[in-house]
Coordinates of C-alpha atoms in Angstrom, one line a residue:
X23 CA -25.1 -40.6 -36.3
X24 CA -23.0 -38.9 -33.7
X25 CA -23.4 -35.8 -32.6
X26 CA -21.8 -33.8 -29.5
X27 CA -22.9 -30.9 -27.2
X28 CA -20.1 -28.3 -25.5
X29 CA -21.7 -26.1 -22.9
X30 CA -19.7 -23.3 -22.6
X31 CA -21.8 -21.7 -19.2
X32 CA -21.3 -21.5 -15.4
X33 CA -24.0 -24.4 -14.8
X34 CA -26.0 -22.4 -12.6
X35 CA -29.9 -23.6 -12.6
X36 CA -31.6 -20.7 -14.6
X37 CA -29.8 -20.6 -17.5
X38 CA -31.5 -20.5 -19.9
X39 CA -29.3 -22.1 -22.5
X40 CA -29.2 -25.7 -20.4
X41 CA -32.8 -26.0 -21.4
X42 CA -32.3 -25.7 -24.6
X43 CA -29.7 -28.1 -25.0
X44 CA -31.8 -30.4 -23.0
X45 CA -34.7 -30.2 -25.5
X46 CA -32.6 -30.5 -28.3
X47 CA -30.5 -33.6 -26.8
X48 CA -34.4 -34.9 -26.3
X49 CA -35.6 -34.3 -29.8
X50 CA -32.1 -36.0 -31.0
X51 CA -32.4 -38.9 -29.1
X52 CA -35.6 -39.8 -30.3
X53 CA -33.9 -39.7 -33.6
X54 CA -31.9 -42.1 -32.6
X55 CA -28.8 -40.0 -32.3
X56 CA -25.9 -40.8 -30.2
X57 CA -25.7 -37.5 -28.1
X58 CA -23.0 -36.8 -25.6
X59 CA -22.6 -33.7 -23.8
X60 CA -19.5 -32.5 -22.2
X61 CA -20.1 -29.4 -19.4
X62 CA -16.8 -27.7 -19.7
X63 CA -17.0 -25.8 -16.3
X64 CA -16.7 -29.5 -14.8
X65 CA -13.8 -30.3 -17.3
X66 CA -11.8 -27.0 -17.1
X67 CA -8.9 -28.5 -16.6
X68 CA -8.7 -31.1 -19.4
X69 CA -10.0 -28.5 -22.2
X70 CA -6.6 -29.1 -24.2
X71 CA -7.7 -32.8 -24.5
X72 CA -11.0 -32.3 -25.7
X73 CA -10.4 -31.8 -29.5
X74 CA -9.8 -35.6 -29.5
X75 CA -13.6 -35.8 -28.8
X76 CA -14.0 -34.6 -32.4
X77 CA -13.0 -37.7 -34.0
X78 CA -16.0 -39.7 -34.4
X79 CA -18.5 -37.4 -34.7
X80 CA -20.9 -35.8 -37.8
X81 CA -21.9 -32.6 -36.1
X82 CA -21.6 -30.3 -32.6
X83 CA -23.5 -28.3 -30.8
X84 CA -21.8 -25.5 -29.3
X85 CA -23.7 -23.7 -26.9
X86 CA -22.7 -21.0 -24.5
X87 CA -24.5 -17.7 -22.4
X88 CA -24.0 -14.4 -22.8
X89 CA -23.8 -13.1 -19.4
X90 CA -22.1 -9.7 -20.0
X91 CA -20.1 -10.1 -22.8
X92 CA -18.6 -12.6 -25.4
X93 CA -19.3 -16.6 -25.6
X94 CA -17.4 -17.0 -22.3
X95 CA -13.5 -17.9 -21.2
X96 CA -14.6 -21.9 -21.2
X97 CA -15.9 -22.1 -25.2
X98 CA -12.9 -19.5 -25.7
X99 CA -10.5 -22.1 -24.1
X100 CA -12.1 -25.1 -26.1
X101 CA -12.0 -23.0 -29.3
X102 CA -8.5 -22.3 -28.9
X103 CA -7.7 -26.2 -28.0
X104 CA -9.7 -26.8 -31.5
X105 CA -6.9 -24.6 -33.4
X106 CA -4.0 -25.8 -31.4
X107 CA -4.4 -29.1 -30.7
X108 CA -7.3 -30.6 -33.3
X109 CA -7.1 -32.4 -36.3
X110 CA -8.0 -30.1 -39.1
X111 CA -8.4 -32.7 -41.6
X112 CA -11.4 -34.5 -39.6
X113 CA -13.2 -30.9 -38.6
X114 CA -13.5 -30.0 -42.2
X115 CA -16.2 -33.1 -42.6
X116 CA -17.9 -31.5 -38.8
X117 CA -21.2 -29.6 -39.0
X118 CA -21.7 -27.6 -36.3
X119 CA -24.8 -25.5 -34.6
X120 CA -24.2 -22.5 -32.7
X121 CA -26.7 -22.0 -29.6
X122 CA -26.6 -18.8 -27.6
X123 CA -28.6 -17.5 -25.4
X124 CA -28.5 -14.1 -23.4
X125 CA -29.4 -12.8 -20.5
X126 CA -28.0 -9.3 -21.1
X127 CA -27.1 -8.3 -24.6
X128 CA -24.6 -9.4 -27.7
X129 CA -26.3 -13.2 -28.3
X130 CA -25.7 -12.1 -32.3
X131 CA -22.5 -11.2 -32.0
X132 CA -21.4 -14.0 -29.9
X133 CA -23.5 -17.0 -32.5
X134 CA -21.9 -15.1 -35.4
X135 CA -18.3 -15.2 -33.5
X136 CA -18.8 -19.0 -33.0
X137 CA -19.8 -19.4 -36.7
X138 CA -16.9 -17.8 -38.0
X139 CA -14.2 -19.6 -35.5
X140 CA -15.5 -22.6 -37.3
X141 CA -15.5 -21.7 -40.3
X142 CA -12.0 -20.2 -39.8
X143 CA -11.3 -23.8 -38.4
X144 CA -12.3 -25.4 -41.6
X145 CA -15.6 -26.7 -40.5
X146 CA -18.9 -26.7 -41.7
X147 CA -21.7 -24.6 -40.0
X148 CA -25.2 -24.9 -39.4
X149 CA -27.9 -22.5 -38.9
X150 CA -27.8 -21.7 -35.3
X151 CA -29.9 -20.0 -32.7
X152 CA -29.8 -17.3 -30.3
X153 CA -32.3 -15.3 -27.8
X154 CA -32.6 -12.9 -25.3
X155 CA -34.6 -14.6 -22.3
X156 CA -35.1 -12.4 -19.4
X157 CA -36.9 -15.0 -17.6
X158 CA -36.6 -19.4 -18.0
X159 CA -39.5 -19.9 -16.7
X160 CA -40.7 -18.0 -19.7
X161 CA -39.1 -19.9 -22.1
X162 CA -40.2 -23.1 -20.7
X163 CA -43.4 -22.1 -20.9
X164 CA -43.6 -20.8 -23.8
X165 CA -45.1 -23.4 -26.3
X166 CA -43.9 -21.0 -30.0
X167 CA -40.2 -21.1 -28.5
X168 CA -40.2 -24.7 -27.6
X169 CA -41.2 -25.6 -30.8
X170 CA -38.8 -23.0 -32.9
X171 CA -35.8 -25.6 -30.7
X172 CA -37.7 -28.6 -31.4
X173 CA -37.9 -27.6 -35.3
X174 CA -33.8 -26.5 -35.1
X175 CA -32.7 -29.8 -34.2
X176 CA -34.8 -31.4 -36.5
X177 CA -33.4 -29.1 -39.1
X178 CA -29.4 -30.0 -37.6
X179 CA -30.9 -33.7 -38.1
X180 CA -31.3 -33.3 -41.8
X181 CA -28.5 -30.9 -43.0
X182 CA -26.0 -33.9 -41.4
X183 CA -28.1 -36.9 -42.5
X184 CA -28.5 -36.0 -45.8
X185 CA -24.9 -34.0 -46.5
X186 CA -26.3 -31.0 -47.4
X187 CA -23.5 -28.9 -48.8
X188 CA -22.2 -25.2 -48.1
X189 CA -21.2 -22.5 -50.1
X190 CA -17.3 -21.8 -49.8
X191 CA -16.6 -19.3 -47.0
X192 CA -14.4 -16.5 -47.3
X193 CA -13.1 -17.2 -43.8
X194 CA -11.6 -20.4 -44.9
X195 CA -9.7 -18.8 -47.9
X196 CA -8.3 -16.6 -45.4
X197 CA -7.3 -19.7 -43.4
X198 CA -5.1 -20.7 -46.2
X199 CA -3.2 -17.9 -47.0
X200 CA -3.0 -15.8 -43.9
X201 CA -3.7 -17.1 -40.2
X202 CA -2.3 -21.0 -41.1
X203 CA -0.5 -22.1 -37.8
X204 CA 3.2 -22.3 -37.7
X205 CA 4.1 -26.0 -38.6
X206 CA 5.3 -27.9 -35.7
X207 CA 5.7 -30.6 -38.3
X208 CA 4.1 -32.6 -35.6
X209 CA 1.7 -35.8 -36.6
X210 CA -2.1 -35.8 -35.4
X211 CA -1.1 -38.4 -32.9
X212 CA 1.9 -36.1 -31.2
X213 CA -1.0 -33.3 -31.3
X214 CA -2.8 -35.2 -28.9
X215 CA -0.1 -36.6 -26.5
X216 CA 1.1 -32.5 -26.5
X217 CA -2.6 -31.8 -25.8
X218 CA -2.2 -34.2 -22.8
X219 CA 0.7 -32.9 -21.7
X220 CA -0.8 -29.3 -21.5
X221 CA -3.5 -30.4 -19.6
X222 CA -1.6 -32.3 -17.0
X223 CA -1.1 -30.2 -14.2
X224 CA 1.4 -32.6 -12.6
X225 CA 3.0 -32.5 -15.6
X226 CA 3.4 -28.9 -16.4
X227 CA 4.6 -28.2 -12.6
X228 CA 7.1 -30.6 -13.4
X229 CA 8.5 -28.7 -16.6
X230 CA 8.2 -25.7 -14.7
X231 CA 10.6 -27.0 -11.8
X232 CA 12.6 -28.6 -14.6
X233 CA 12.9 -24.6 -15.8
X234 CA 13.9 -23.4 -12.9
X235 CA 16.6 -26.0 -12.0
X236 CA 18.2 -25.1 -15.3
X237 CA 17.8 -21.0 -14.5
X238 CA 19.6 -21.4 -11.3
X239 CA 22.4 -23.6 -13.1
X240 CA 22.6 -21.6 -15.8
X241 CA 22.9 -18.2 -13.3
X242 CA 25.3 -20.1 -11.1
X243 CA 27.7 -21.0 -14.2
X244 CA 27.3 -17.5 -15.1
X245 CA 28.2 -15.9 -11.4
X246 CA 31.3 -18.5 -11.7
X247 CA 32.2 -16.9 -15.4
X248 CA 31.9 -13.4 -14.4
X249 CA 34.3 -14.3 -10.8
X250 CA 37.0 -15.7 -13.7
X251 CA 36.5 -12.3 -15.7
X252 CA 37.4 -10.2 -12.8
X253 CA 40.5 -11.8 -12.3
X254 CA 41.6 -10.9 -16.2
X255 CA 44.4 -8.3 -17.1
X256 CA 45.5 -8.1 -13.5
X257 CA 48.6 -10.3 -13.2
X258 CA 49.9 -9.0 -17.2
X259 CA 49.5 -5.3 -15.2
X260 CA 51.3 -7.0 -11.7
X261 CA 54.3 -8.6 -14.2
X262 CA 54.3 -5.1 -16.4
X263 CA 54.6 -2.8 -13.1
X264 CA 58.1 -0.6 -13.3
X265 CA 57.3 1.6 -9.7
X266 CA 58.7 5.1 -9.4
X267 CA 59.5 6.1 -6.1
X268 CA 57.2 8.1 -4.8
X269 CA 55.0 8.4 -7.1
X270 CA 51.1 8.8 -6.4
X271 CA 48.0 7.7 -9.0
X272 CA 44.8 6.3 -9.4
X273 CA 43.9 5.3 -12.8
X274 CA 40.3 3.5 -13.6
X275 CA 39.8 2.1 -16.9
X276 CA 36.1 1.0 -18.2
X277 CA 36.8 -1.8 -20.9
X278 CA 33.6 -2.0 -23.3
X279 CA 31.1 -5.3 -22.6
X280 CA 32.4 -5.1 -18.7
X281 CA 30.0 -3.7 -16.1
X282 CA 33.3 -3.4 -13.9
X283 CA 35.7 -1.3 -13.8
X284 CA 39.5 -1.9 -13.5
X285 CA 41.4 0.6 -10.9
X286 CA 45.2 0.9 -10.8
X287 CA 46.4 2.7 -7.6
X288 CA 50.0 3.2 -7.4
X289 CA 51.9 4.4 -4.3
X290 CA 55.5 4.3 -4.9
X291 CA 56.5 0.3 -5.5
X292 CA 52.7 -0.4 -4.3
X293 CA 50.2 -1.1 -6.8
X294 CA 46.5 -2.4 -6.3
X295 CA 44.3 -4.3 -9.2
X296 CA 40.7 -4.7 -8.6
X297 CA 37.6 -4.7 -10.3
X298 CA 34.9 -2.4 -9.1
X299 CA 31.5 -0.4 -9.9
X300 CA 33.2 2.9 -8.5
X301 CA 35.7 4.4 -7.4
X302 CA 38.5 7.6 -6.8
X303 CA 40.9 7.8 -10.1
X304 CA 42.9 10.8 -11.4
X305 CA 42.5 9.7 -14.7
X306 CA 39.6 7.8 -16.6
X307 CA 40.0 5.8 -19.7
X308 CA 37.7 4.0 -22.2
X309 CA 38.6 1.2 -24.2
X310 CA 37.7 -1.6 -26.4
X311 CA 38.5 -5.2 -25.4
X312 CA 40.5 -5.3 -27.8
X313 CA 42.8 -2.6 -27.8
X314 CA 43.2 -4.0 -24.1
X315 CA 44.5 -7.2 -25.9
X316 CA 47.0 -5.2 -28.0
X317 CA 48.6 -2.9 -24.8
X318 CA 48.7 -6.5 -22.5
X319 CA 50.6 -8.3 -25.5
X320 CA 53.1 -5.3 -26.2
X321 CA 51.1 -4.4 -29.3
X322 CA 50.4 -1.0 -28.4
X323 CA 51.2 1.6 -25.8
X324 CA 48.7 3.7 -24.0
X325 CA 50.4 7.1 -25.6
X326 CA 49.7 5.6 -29.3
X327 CA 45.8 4.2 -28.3
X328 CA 45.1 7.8 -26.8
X329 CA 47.0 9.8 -29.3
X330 CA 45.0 7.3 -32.3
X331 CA 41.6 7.6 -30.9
X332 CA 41.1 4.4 -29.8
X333 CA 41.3 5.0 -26.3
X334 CA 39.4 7.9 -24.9
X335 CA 40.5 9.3 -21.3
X336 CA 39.5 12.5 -18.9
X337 CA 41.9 13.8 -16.3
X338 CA 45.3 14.7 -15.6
X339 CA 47.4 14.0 -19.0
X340 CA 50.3 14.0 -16.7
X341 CA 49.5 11.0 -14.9
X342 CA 48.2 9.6 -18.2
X343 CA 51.9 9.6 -19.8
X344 CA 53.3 7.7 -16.8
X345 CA 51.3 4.8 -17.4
X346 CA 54.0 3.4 -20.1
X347 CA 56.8 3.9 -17.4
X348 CA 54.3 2.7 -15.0
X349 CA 53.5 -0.2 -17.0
X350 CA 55.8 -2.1 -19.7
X351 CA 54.5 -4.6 -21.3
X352 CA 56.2 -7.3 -23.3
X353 CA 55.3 -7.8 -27.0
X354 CA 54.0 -11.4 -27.4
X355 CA 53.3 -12.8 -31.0

């Protein structure tokens, strides 16, 4: 029989759940059990890759302190590894015994949480244990509590040598029909390599350089597409330009999906294109790209998009009229 022990604590020398893990790795091993105890405080950063652990065993202990509140951020992690990265199919055959002790309050809550996360996990629980100890030295030398951990393990012992079975949980149906993982369609064996991966620092730096390599290339190819948009529409308007002598206007036109605007100052037989945030203009004008399209190709005139709707514009109507002397564009197919 194999059964392992995940300590969920900080490690520190008076707490009280390490002594009762020790006795109960004690009382297992003169059971001839194969015991193995992984402290996940000293494997923090290869939690992901523990799941694997699971694969040979009949039962776990998971065992953790309350020191405020909740089982703790390490069994948390190792839980969560459990549902991401473990094999389902081999947890459903694991019994496991919840051991919590508390130096505060909330040791119920937290055995009944660990309970439930595997059950919810598909595994099989066995009854577990939980005090309030103010004091270790108490506990160890207390003689009753010494032998309520002695009797527990013997009681883990039997309910895995001897197969007892468990009533169906409700948590499990809900497993099925509600919280099921989104399929990955990924095999056990890519589970684990991904639960590698995760857990390899060097590794995860990597992607993360990899990431933004392909941000700044991505932002770069972008700058270079918006540098190509800002020359659009102003060589048709340089080609289409009929200048009126002495004539003086500023027009600025915002074309929908551009941040920029496009500014046409005239001055007698000079005109200016450029793109630009802001700027002076006696007339405004709002447009779609493409109604755009159809003035540029001779499709439309700036009287008949104002006059339809389809262009709005603010300003002096005076100036607005001149723009299809201003600007004559030939019809293109």
């Amino acid at each position: 029989m194999n059964i392992n022990i995940y300590y969920g604590g900080r490690g520190i020398i008076d707490d009280p759940t390490l002594f009762v893990i020790n006795k109960m790795q004690e009382i297992l091993e003169e059971l001839r059990v194969n015991v193995t105890r992984y402290n996940l405080y000293e494997l923090k950063n290869t939690i992901p890759t523990l799941p694997q652990t699971l694969k040979d065993v009949d039962g776990i202990i998971l065992a953790t302190t309350v020191e405020w509140y909740g089982i703790g951020g390490y069994m948390q992690q190792f839980m969560d590894a459990c549902w991401l990265f473990g094999d389902k199919e081999k947890i459903a055959g694991i019994y496991m015994c919840p051991v919590v002790m508390s130096t505060t309050c909330g040791e119920r809550e937290a055995k009944l949480n660990l309970s439930t996360a595997w059950e919810i996990l598909g595994g099989l629980p066995c009854s577990g244990m939980c005090g309030y100890i103010e004091n270790t030295v108490f506990l160890e030398m207390n003689e009753q509590y010494i032998r309520i951990i002695e009797k527990k393990a013997e009681s883990m012992y039997r309910t895995i040598n001897q197969h007892i079975a468990c009533f169906p949980a409700s948590n499990q149906a809900v497993k099925q029909k509600v919280t099921v993982p989104k399929n990955t369609n990924l095999t056990p064996q890519e589970t684990e390599q991904l639960s590698q991966y995760v857990s390899d620092d060097s590794y995860v730096q990597r992607q993360k350089q990899d990431i933004q390599e392909l941000t700044s290339l991505f932002r770069d190819m972008l700058s270079e597409e918006e540098m190509d948009n800002e020359a659009e529409y102003l060589a048709p308007f340089r080609k289409a330009f009929r200048p009126k002598e002495g004539f003086v206007a500023g027009y600025a036109m915002s074309i929908d999906e551009r941040k920029k605007k496009l500014f046409l100052t005239v001055e007698g037989t000079k005109l200016e294109c450029s793109y630009n945030t802001s700027g002076k203009a006696d007339v405004e004008m709002q447009l779609a790209k493409s109604v755009m399209e159809d003035i540029v190709n001779g499709r439309m005139t700036f009287q008949r998009a104002f006059m339809s709707g389809v262009m709005k514009a603010k300003g002096d109507f005076g100036i607005l009229r001149m723009l299809d002397q201003l600007f004559v564009f030939e019809e293109r197919i």
